[in-house]
Short mmCIF file of C-alpha atoms and ligand atoms in Angstrom, two decimals:
data_model
loop_
_atom_site.label_atom_id
_atom_site.label_comp_id
_atom_site.label_asym_id
_atom_site.label_seq_id
_atom_site.Cartn_x
_atom_site.Cartn_y
_atom_site.Cartn_z
CA MET T 900 -5.87 20.40 -13.16
CA GLU T 901 -4.41 17.13 -13.63
CA ASP T 902 -4.71 14.98 -10.59
CA PRO T 903 -1.66 13.37 -9.14
CA ASN T 904 -4.02 10.50 -7.62
CA ASP T 905 -5.17 9.50 -11.18
CA SER T 906 -3.42 7.21 -13.28
CA PHE T 907 -6.20 6.84 -15.71
CA ALA T 908 -6.12 10.79 -16.66
CA GLU T 909 -5.51 10.18 -20.39
CA GLU T 910 -7.85 6.99 -21.17
CA ILE T 911 -10.76 9.09 -19.74
CA ALA T 912 -10.81 10.51 -23.58
CA ALA T 913 -11.84 7.65 -24.93
CA VAL T 914 -14.79 7.30 -22.61
CA LYS T 915 -15.56 10.59 -22.99
CA GLU T 916 -15.89 9.88 -26.83
CA ASP T 917 -17.57 6.87 -26.48
CA LEU T 918 -20.32 8.73 -24.31
CA GLU T 919 -20.38 11.77 -26.49
CA ASN T 920 -21.35 9.17 -29.64
CA ASN T 921 -24.00 7.70 -26.97
CA ASP T 922 -22.14 4.18 -26.80
CA THR T 923 -22.85 3.69 -23.25
CA ALA T 924 -22.42 0.10 -23.32
CA ALA T 925 -18.62 0.71 -25.00
CA ALA T 926 -17.97 3.32 -22.56
CA ALA T 927 -18.81 1.09 -19.74
CA ALA T 928 -16.64 -1.50 -20.76
CA LYS T 929 -13.81 0.82 -21.03
CA ILE T 930 -14.07 2.02 -17.63
CA ARG T 931 -14.57 -1.51 -16.31
CA GLU T 932 -11.52 -2.50 -18.08
CA TYR T 933 -9.62 0.22 -16.45
CA LEU T 934 -10.68 -0.33 -13.25
CA ASP T 935 -9.89 -4.02 -13.15
CA LYS T 936 -6.47 -3.76 -14.94
CA GLN T 937 -5.69 -1.14 -12.18
CA ASN T 938 -6.47 -3.80 -9.19
CA ASN T 939 -4.11 -6.22 -11.26
CA VAL T 940 -0.94 -4.08 -11.99
CA PRO T 941 1.99 -6.52 -10.75
CA LEU T 942 4.57 -4.94 -8.49
CA ASN T 943 7.42 -7.51 -7.70
CA ILE T 944 9.41 -6.42 -4.56
CA ALA T 945 12.80 -8.56 -4.14
CA ILE T 946 14.23 -8.86 -0.64
CA THR T 947 17.59 -9.55 -0.10
CA GLY T 948 20.27 -9.72 2.67
CA GLU T 949 22.15 -12.36 4.69
CA SER T 950 20.34 -15.00 7.03
CA GLY T 951 19.20 -13.58 9.96
CA ALA T 952 19.28 -10.20 8.75
CA GLY T 953 15.42 -9.63 9.10
CA LYS T 954 14.23 -10.54 5.66
CA SER T 955 11.48 -12.63 6.41
CA THR T 956 10.01 -10.38 9.58
CA PHE T 957 10.24 -7.34 6.95
CA ILE T 958 8.26 -9.42 4.58
CA ASN T 959 5.94 -10.14 7.40
CA ALA T 960 5.28 -6.76 8.64
CA PHE T 961 4.58 -5.32 4.99
CA ARG T 962 1.91 -7.94 4.36
CA GLY T 963 0.37 -7.36 8.03
CA LEU T 964 1.09 -10.71 9.53
CA SER T 965 2.40 -11.71 12.39
CA ASP T 966 5.01 -14.24 12.27
CA ASP T 967 2.96 -17.36 13.34
CA ASP T 968 0.05 -16.01 10.69
CA GLU T 969 -0.77 -18.71 8.10
CA GLY T 970 1.31 -17.89 4.94
CA ALA T 971 3.73 -15.97 6.73
CA ALA T 972 7.42 -16.11 5.94
CA PRO T 973 9.16 -18.64 8.76
CA THR T 974 11.38 -16.43 10.60
CA GLY T 975 14.52 -17.23 12.23
CA VAL T 976 15.72 -19.72 10.42
CA THR T 977 19.09 -20.42 8.75
CA GLU T 978 19.18 -20.82 5.31
CA CYS T 979 22.09 -22.20 2.79
CA THR T 980 20.18 -22.91 -0.37
CA MET T 981 19.65 -20.92 -3.60
CA VAL T 982 15.98 -20.93 -2.83
CA VAL T 983 13.75 -17.75 -3.95
CA LYS T 984 10.53 -17.97 -1.92
CA GLU T 985 7.30 -15.84 -3.12
CA TYR T 986 5.27 -14.10 -0.76
CA PRO T 987 1.95 -12.36 -1.98
CA HIS T 988 0.21 -10.02 -0.34
CA PRO T 989 -2.79 -11.40 1.62
CA ASN T 990 -5.41 -8.89 0.54
CA TYR T 991 -3.33 -7.72 -2.80
CA PRO T 992 -1.75 -10.89 -4.61
CA ASN T 993 -0.68 -8.72 -7.57
CA VAL T 994 2.02 -7.41 -5.13
CA THR T 995 4.59 -9.92 -4.44
CA PHE T 996 7.49 -9.95 -2.04
CA TRP T 997 10.23 -12.42 -2.80
CA ASP T 998 12.75 -13.70 -0.37
CA LEU T 999 15.87 -13.70 -1.56
CA PRO T 1000 18.88 -15.57 -0.33
CA GLY T 1001 21.78 -13.76 0.86
CA ILE T 1002 24.41 -13.28 -2.09
CA GLY T 1003 27.60 -14.52 0.97
CA THR T 1004 25.39 -17.67 1.46
CA THR T 1005 24.76 -18.61 -2.40
CA LYS T 1006 28.68 -17.81 -2.85
CA PHE T 1007 27.40 -16.77 -6.52
CA PRO T 1008 29.04 -13.51 -8.47
CA ALA T 1009 26.50 -10.89 -7.99
CA ASP T 1010 26.13 -11.11 -11.89
CA LYS T 1011 25.46 -14.68 -11.95
CA TYR T 1012 23.27 -14.55 -8.59
CA LEU T 1013 21.17 -11.86 -10.62
CA LYS T 1014 20.91 -14.37 -13.62
CA LEU T 1015 19.83 -17.12 -11.34
CA VAL T 1016 17.03 -15.23 -9.20
CA GLU T 1017 15.52 -13.50 -12.42
CA PHE T 1018 16.14 -10.21 -11.66
CA GLU T 1019 14.55 -8.91 -14.61
CA LYS T 1020 10.65 -9.57 -13.09
CA PHE T 1021 11.66 -7.48 -9.91
CA ASP T 1022 10.65 -3.66 -9.71
CA PHE T 1023 13.23 -2.83 -7.13
CA PHE T 1024 15.56 -4.47 -4.88
CA ILE T 1025 15.40 -3.76 -0.65
CA ILE T 1026 19.02 -4.72 0.50
CA ILE T 1027 19.01 -5.49 4.28
CA SER T 1028 21.32 -5.83 6.69
CA ASP T 1029 21.24 -5.94 10.76
CA THR T 1030 24.71 -4.45 10.91
CA ARG T 1031 26.83 -2.03 8.80
CA PHE T 1032 26.62 -3.32 4.67
CA ARG T 1033 29.25 -5.39 3.50
CA GLU T 1034 31.36 -5.91 0.28
CA ASN T 1035 28.87 -8.43 -0.81
CA ASP T 1036 25.84 -5.78 -0.54
CA VAL T 1037 27.63 -3.18 -2.53
CA LYS T 1038 28.60 -5.85 -5.24
CA LEU T 1039 25.33 -6.61 -5.43
CA ALA T 1040 23.91 -3.07 -5.34
CA GLN T 1041 26.27 -2.41 -8.41
CA GLU T 1042 25.36 -5.04 -10.36
CA ILE T 1043 21.73 -4.27 -9.87
CA GLN T 1044 22.59 -0.63 -11.02
CA LYS T 1045 24.02 -1.99 -14.03
CA MET T 1046 20.92 -4.14 -14.94
CA GLU T 1047 19.18 -0.49 -14.76
CA LYS T 1048 17.24 -1.41 -11.62
CA LYS T 1049 16.49 0.29 -8.25
CA PHE T 1050 17.78 -0.36 -5.02
CA TYR T 1051 17.53 0.38 -1.75
CA PHE T 1052 19.46 -0.27 1.78
CA VAL T 1053 17.81 -1.19 4.78
CA ARG T 1054 19.20 -1.23 7.82
CA SER T 1055 16.90 -3.51 10.16
CA LYS T 1056 16.22 -4.21 13.85
CA ILE T 1057 16.89 -0.27 14.84
CA ASP T 1058 14.54 -0.98 18.04
CA ASN T 1059 17.75 -3.09 19.09
CA ASP T 1060 20.32 -0.42 18.50
CA ILE T 1061 17.50 2.64 19.91
CA ARG T 1062 17.03 0.51 23.07
CA ALA T 1063 21.33 0.29 23.85
CA GLU T 1064 21.58 3.63 23.12
CA ARG T 1065 18.94 4.64 25.34
CA ARG T 1066 20.70 3.29 28.26
CA LYS T 1067 23.34 6.19 27.80
CA ARG T 1068 22.73 9.29 29.82
CA ASP T 1069 22.99 12.01 27.01
CA PHE T 1070 20.81 9.72 24.59
CA SER T 1071 18.76 11.60 22.19
CA GLN T 1072 16.72 9.25 19.48
CA GLU T 1073 17.14 12.01 16.57
CA ARG T 1074 21.07 12.25 17.29
CA THR T 1075 21.35 8.24 17.39
CA LEU T 1076 19.27 7.76 14.66
CA SER T 1077 20.95 10.56 12.12
CA LYS T 1078 24.47 9.32 13.50
CA MET T 1079 23.25 5.41 12.09
CA ARG T 1080 22.02 6.87 9.00
CA GLU T 1081 25.72 8.83 8.36
CA ASN T 1082 27.68 5.78 9.03
CA CYS T 1083 25.77 3.89 6.89
CA ILE T 1084 25.54 5.99 4.17
CA GLY T 1085 29.61 6.95 4.48
CA GLY T 1086 30.71 3.20 4.77
CA LEU T 1087 28.60 2.31 1.49
CA GLN T 1088 30.29 5.61 -0.18
CA GLU T 1089 33.78 4.58 0.86
CA GLN T 1090 32.71 1.37 -1.08
CA GLY T 1091 31.91 3.12 -4.11
CA ILE T 1092 28.34 3.58 -3.93
CA LYS T 1093 27.69 7.27 -5.05
CA SER T 1094 24.49 8.17 -2.98
CA PRO T 1095 23.16 5.35 -1.46
CA GLN T 1096 19.32 5.64 -0.08
CA VAL T 1097 19.76 3.96 3.75
CA PHE T 1098 16.16 3.60 5.44
CA LEU T 1099 16.65 2.53 9.32
CA VAL T 1100 13.61 0.10 9.90
CA SER T 1101 12.04 -1.90 12.91
CA SER T 1102 9.88 -4.41 11.40
CA PHE T 1103 8.22 -4.29 14.69
CA GLU T 1104 7.23 -1.16 14.73
CA LEU T 1105 6.88 -0.02 10.96
CA HIS T 1106 5.45 3.57 11.92
CA LEU T 1107 8.59 4.47 13.73
CA TYR T 1108 12.12 5.81 12.15
CA ASP T 1109 12.40 5.55 8.17
CA PHE T 1110 9.71 3.29 7.03
CA SER T 1111 7.73 5.85 5.90
CA LEU T 1112 10.62 7.56 4.38
CA LEU T 1113 11.15 4.56 2.41
CA HIS T 1114 7.46 4.72 1.12
CA GLU T 1115 7.74 8.00 0.34
CA THR T 1116 10.51 7.33 -1.87
CA LEU T 1117 9.58 4.52 -3.77
CA GLU T 1118 6.20 6.66 -4.46
CA ILE T 1119 8.58 9.27 -6.30
CA ASP T 1120 10.47 6.52 -8.33
CA LEU T 1121 7.80 4.16 -9.41
CA PRO T 1122 5.65 4.76 -12.16
CA ALA T 1123 2.03 5.78 -11.64
CA GLN T 1124 0.00 2.54 -11.74
CA GLN T 1125 2.74 0.50 -9.45
CA ARG T 1126 2.67 3.61 -6.96
CA ASP T 1127 -1.16 2.59 -7.15
CA ALA T 1128 -0.56 -0.87 -6.47
CA LEU T 1129 1.94 -0.18 -3.53
CA LEU T 1130 -0.33 2.21 -1.79
CA ARG T 1131 -3.00 -0.15 -1.47
CA ALA T 1132 -0.70 -2.89 -0.16
CA MET T 1133 0.82 -0.50 2.45
CA PRO T 1134 -0.15 -1.16 6.28
CA ASN T 1135 -1.43 2.01 7.93
CA ILE T 1136 1.72 3.28 9.54
CA ASN T 1137 0.55 6.70 9.93
CA LEU T 1138 -2.71 8.57 9.27
CA GLU T 1139 -0.82 10.30 6.20
CA ILE T 1140 -0.73 6.69 4.61
CA ILE T 1141 -4.90 6.39 5.63
CA ASN T 1142 -5.02 9.87 3.67
CA LYS T 1143 -3.52 8.85 0.58
CA LYS T 1144 -5.42 5.53 0.20
CA LYS T 1145 -8.74 7.72 0.73
CA LYS T 1146 -7.54 10.25 -1.99
CA ALA T 1147 -6.47 7.38 -4.24
CA PHE T 1148 -10.00 5.97 -4.02
CA GLN T 1149 -11.72 9.02 -4.23
CA SER T 1150 -9.99 10.04 -7.48
CA LYS T 1151 -11.84 6.75 -8.84
CA ILE T 1152 -15.46 7.55 -7.62
CA LYS T 1153 -16.35 9.37 -10.85
CA TYR T 1154 -15.52 6.44 -13.16
CA TRP T 1155 -18.05 4.17 -10.86
CA ALA T 1156 -20.59 7.04 -11.18
CA THR T 1157 -19.81 7.34 -14.36
CA LEU T 1158 -20.20 3.54 -14.87
CA SER T 1159 -23.69 3.88 -12.95
CA ALA T 1160 -24.63 6.56 -15.47
CA ALA T 1161 -23.76 4.26 -18.12
CA ALA T 1162 -26.13 1.72 -16.79
CA ALA T 1163 -28.94 3.89 -16.42
CA GLY T 1164 -29.07 4.55 -20.31
CA ALA T 1165 -29.45 0.75 -20.47
CA PRO T 1166 -32.62 -0.43 -22.06
CA VAL T 1167 -34.06 -2.70 -19.16
CA PRO T 1168 -35.88 -1.30 -16.79
CA GLY T 1169 -34.72 -1.90 -13.35
CA LEU T 1170 -31.00 -2.82 -14.53
CA SER T 1171 -29.53 0.09 -13.22
CA ILE T 1172 -30.20 -0.30 -9.74
CA CYS T 1173 -29.20 -3.57 -9.70
CA MET T 1174 -25.94 -3.09 -11.21
CA ASP T 1175 -25.26 -0.37 -9.08
CA LEU T 1176 -25.39 -1.93 -5.78
CA SER T 1177 -23.96 -5.05 -7.29
CA MET T 1178 -21.02 -2.47 -8.29
CA MET T 1179 -21.17 -0.76 -5.03
CA VAL T 1180 -20.99 -3.64 -3.00
CA ASN T 1181 -17.59 -4.51 -4.39
CA VAL T 1182 -16.38 -0.85 -4.27
CA ALA T 1183 -17.30 -0.67 -0.59
CA ILE T 1184 -15.38 -4.14 0.06
CA ASP T 1185 -12.42 -2.71 -1.85
CA TYR T 1186 -12.47 0.37 0.78
CA VAL T 1187 -12.71 -2.07 3.93
CA VAL T 1188 -9.72 -4.10 2.67
CA GLY T 1189 -7.85 -1.17 1.69
CA PHE T 1190 -8.18 0.65 4.99
CA GLY T 1191 -7.52 -3.14 6.92
CA LEU T 1192 -11.21 -2.75 8.47
CA ASN T 1193 -12.00 -6.29 7.24
CA LYS T 1194 -12.31 -9.10 10.13
CA PRO T 1195 -9.13 -10.79 9.00
CA SER T 1196 -7.09 -7.63 9.06
CA LEU T 1197 -8.33 -6.35 12.32
CA GLN T 1198 -7.54 -9.56 13.95
CA LYS T 1199 -4.25 -9.46 12.78
CA LEU T 1200 -3.68 -5.97 13.93
CA SER T 1201 -4.85 -7.08 17.42
CA ALA T 1202 -2.18 -9.63 17.33
CA THR T 1203 0.42 -7.62 16.37
CA SER T 1204 -0.58 -4.13 18.38
CA GLY T 1205 -1.78 -6.39 21.54
CA VAL T 1206 -4.83 -4.25 21.48
CA PRO T 1207 -7.76 -6.89 22.04
CA TYR T 1208 -9.98 -7.29 18.67
CA THR T 1209 -13.32 -6.04 20.57
CA GLU T 1210 -11.52 -3.00 21.73
CA LEU T 1211 -10.62 -2.21 17.74
CA LEU T 1212 -14.45 -2.52 17.29
CA ASN T 1213 -15.61 -0.61 20.01
CA VAL T 1214 -14.05 2.78 17.80
CA LEU T 1215 -15.84 1.86 14.56
CA LYS T 1216 -18.83 3.77 13.39
CA SER T 1217 -19.71 2.55 9.90
CA PRO T 1218 -21.76 -0.16 9.63
CA LEU T 1219 -19.33 -1.53 6.72
CA ALA T 1220 -16.39 -2.14 8.90
CA ALA T 1221 -15.88 -5.58 10.08
CA ALA T 1222 -19.08 -6.28 8.19
CA LYS T 1223 -20.51 -8.74 5.97
CA ILE T 1224 -21.37 -6.48 2.72
CA THR T 1225 -24.64 -7.25 1.24
CA PRO T 1226 -26.82 -4.96 -1.22
CA GLU T 1227 -29.48 -5.29 1.38
CA LEU T 1228 -27.26 -3.39 3.82
CA LEU T 1229 -26.16 -0.98 1.42
CA LEU T 1230 -29.35 -0.26 0.56
CA LYS T 1231 -30.71 0.24 4.31
CA LEU T 1232 -27.40 2.56 4.34
CA LEU T 1233 -28.52 4.71 1.53
CA SER T 1234 -31.86 5.34 2.88
CA GLN T 1235 -30.24 6.59 6.06
CA LEU T 1236 -28.10 8.96 4.11
CA THR T 1237 -29.22 12.62 5.54
CA SER T 1238 -30.14 15.09 3.48
CA THR T 1239 -27.51 17.48 4.28
CA VAL T 1240 -24.50 15.06 3.53
CA ALA T 1241 -26.57 14.20 0.17
CA LEU T 1242 -27.46 17.62 -1.12
CA MET T 1243 -23.71 18.49 -0.13
CA ALA T 1244 -22.48 15.67 -2.41
CA LEU T 1245 -25.02 16.19 -4.95
CA GLU T 1246 -23.84 19.47 -5.63
CA GLU T 1247 -20.11 18.23 -6.01
CA GLY T 1248 -21.48 15.71 -8.06
CA SER T 1249 -23.05 17.51 -10.46
CA ARG T 1250 -20.20 19.76 -10.61
CA LEU T 1251 -18.29 16.78 -12.62
CA ILE T 1252 -20.84 15.80 -15.01
CA PRO T 1253 -19.91 18.40 -17.62
CA LEU T 1254 -16.47 17.70 -16.83
CA ILE T 1255 -17.05 14.03 -17.92
CA GLY T 1256 -19.44 14.90 -20.46
CA ILE T 1257 -22.30 12.32 -19.79
CA PRO T 1258 -25.68 13.29 -20.93
CA LEU T 1259 -27.78 14.98 -18.52
CA ALA T 1260 -30.41 12.67 -18.33
CA ALA T 1261 -28.26 9.84 -16.75
CA GLY T 1262 -27.29 12.57 -14.23
CA LEU T 1263 -29.33 10.97 -11.31
CA SER T 1264 -27.63 7.73 -11.30
CA PHE T 1265 -24.23 9.55 -11.63
CA THR T 1266 -24.99 11.89 -8.42
CA THR T 1267 -26.54 9.08 -6.38
CA THR T 1268 -23.84 6.50 -6.84
CA TYR T 1269 -21.29 9.81 -6.48
CA ARG T 1270 -22.65 10.69 -3.28
CA ALA T 1271 -23.14 7.11 -1.84
CA LEU T 1272 -19.48 6.04 -2.65
CA LYS T 1273 -18.19 9.52 -1.23
CA TYR T 1274 -19.93 8.84 2.25
CA PHE T 1275 -19.03 5.36 2.47
CA LEU T 1276 -15.33 6.17 1.89
CA THR T 1277 -15.53 9.39 4.48
CA GLU T 1278 -16.94 7.23 7.08
CA LEU T 1279 -14.53 4.56 6.49
CA ALA T 1280 -11.22 6.38 6.29
CA ASP T 1281 -12.11 8.18 9.37
CA ASP T 1282 -12.64 4.65 11.03
CA ALA T 1283 -9.28 3.61 9.94
CA GLN T 1284 -7.68 6.27 11.57
CA ARG T 1285 -9.67 5.62 14.70
CA VAL T 1286 -8.40 2.03 14.45
CA PHE T 1287 -4.75 3.22 14.01
CA LYS T 1288 -5.03 5.44 16.81
CA ARG T 1289 -6.49 2.98 19.26
CA ALA T 1290 -4.00 0.43 18.34
CA LEU T 1291 -1.13 2.63 19.33
CA GLY T 1292 -3.20 3.92 22.51
CA LEU T 1293 -3.53 7.43 21.29
CA ASN T 1294 -6.77 9.56 21.58
CA THR T 1295 -9.24 8.07 19.00
CA SER T 1296 -11.43 11.54 18.36
CA VAL T 1297 -10.85 11.81 14.94
P1 GDP C 1612 16.08 -13.61 7.54
O1 GDP C 1612 16.72 -15.00 8.11
O2 GDP C 1612 16.82 -12.92 6.97
O3 GDP C 1612 14.66 -13.67 7.08
O4 GDP C 1612 15.76 -12.94 9.32
P2 GDP C 1612 14.41 -13.11 10.28
O5 GDP C 1612 13.61 -12.45 9.34
O6 GDP C 1612 13.93 -14.55 10.32
O7 GDP C 1612 14.47 -12.94 11.68
C1 GDP C 1612 15.77 -13.37 12.24
C2 GDP C 1612 15.86 -12.65 13.67
O8 GDP C 1612 15.94 -11.61 13.96
C3 GDP C 1612 14.60 -13.18 14.36
O9 GDP C 1612 15.01 -13.54 15.60
C4 GDP C 1612 13.68 -11.73 14.14
O10 GDP C 1612 12.77 -12.02 15.32
C5 GDP C 1612 14.64 -10.83 14.33
N1 GDP C 1612 14.12 -9.55 14.26
C6 GDP C 1612 14.14 -9.47 12.43
N2 GDP C 1612 13.75 -8.31 12.66
C7 GDP C 1612 13.68 -7.84 13.40
C8 GDP C 1612 13.57 -6.09 14.08
O11 GDP C 1612 12.96 -5.07 13.07
N3 GDP C 1612 13.93 -5.94 15.20
C9 GDP C 1612 14.28 -6.76 16.36
N4 GDP C 1612 14.44 -6.60 17.82
N5 GDP C 1612 14.42 -8.02 15.75
C10 GDP C 1612 14.16 -8.64 14.40
#
């Protein structure tokens, strides 16, 4: 069955052909190219809305930054200029957020506004408002639609609304949220948007309300490679996101393992293990960063959640988390892999060999790499779950 997490499914055919022709160098180069390309797929997200609507705060939260972090978008500043500001994701600079001025402040008609902000380069638009959506938002959305681009409405600062409603005696969060959603959708429909997609979000609490629904919707709408790029850049707002990241990483392990197998066929003795280790260091770093388990990400999480950094460190079990990952550290861990874990993964790895069609002699390196990466990934995903739960003050037993 085709793996929905695997955007390279078609391209593997070419690799298979090279391997069947014993051209391991060409196969390795192709795999490397695919994996590198995937890490660099550009994703450009335009955020627009009137000054004070919460654009900068949303951009910072999405990037896992506090307002006072270096590189954070300045918040609470009234802007009246036509300046478009660019905020790359700190870990994945291929994912960029663009802070666009509110169409109202620029006084340009929607079509001119879109030309000025160079709308072509954006993959989709998020139109933010902290009140009901107004004529300007609607005009802009209609113009974006004409340009055949996607847009989503975000109603921001929901925590404020919930807090205000909570004072009422018959308060129900569900009821309040669905009423707000209906109001926003109804208002937009009245102004001529057929089926508006509205998401209720608090940038102070991305794990609550509709932010995860926004992600699920984008996942459906985006092409596979951009979907992957978005997933990598997503903050860990729930356990499902962590699981999806794990699955996405998992789907690539067979390619890394094939790369090792290709290296094992290389004519220079000893080259294979060096290549495997330096490749594994890079992949392990990718896992650690992807799960937000590197030091800077954990420090940011500590700042945004208010949970002391040392308490976050306390729930980590993998020696790779919050550590400097070196070939020596990996070698040490590899030698500690217990035989049960090793055997389980070995069996799974061997089943994949005929699938990819690599020569049997390369099997050992394939399975070693496969089982090691799978082991690192599982441990780090578990750590990510524990850190997520600790940051929210939940029970951390995975
Ligand atoms: P921008 O001008 O659209 O970039 O708006 P900012 O991001 O600077 O936000 C304007 C003000 O709204 C700031 O004081 C933010 O702290 C506040 N704000 C933004 N998002 C939220 C939110 O989700 N909840 C609450 N309560 N306040 C927010």
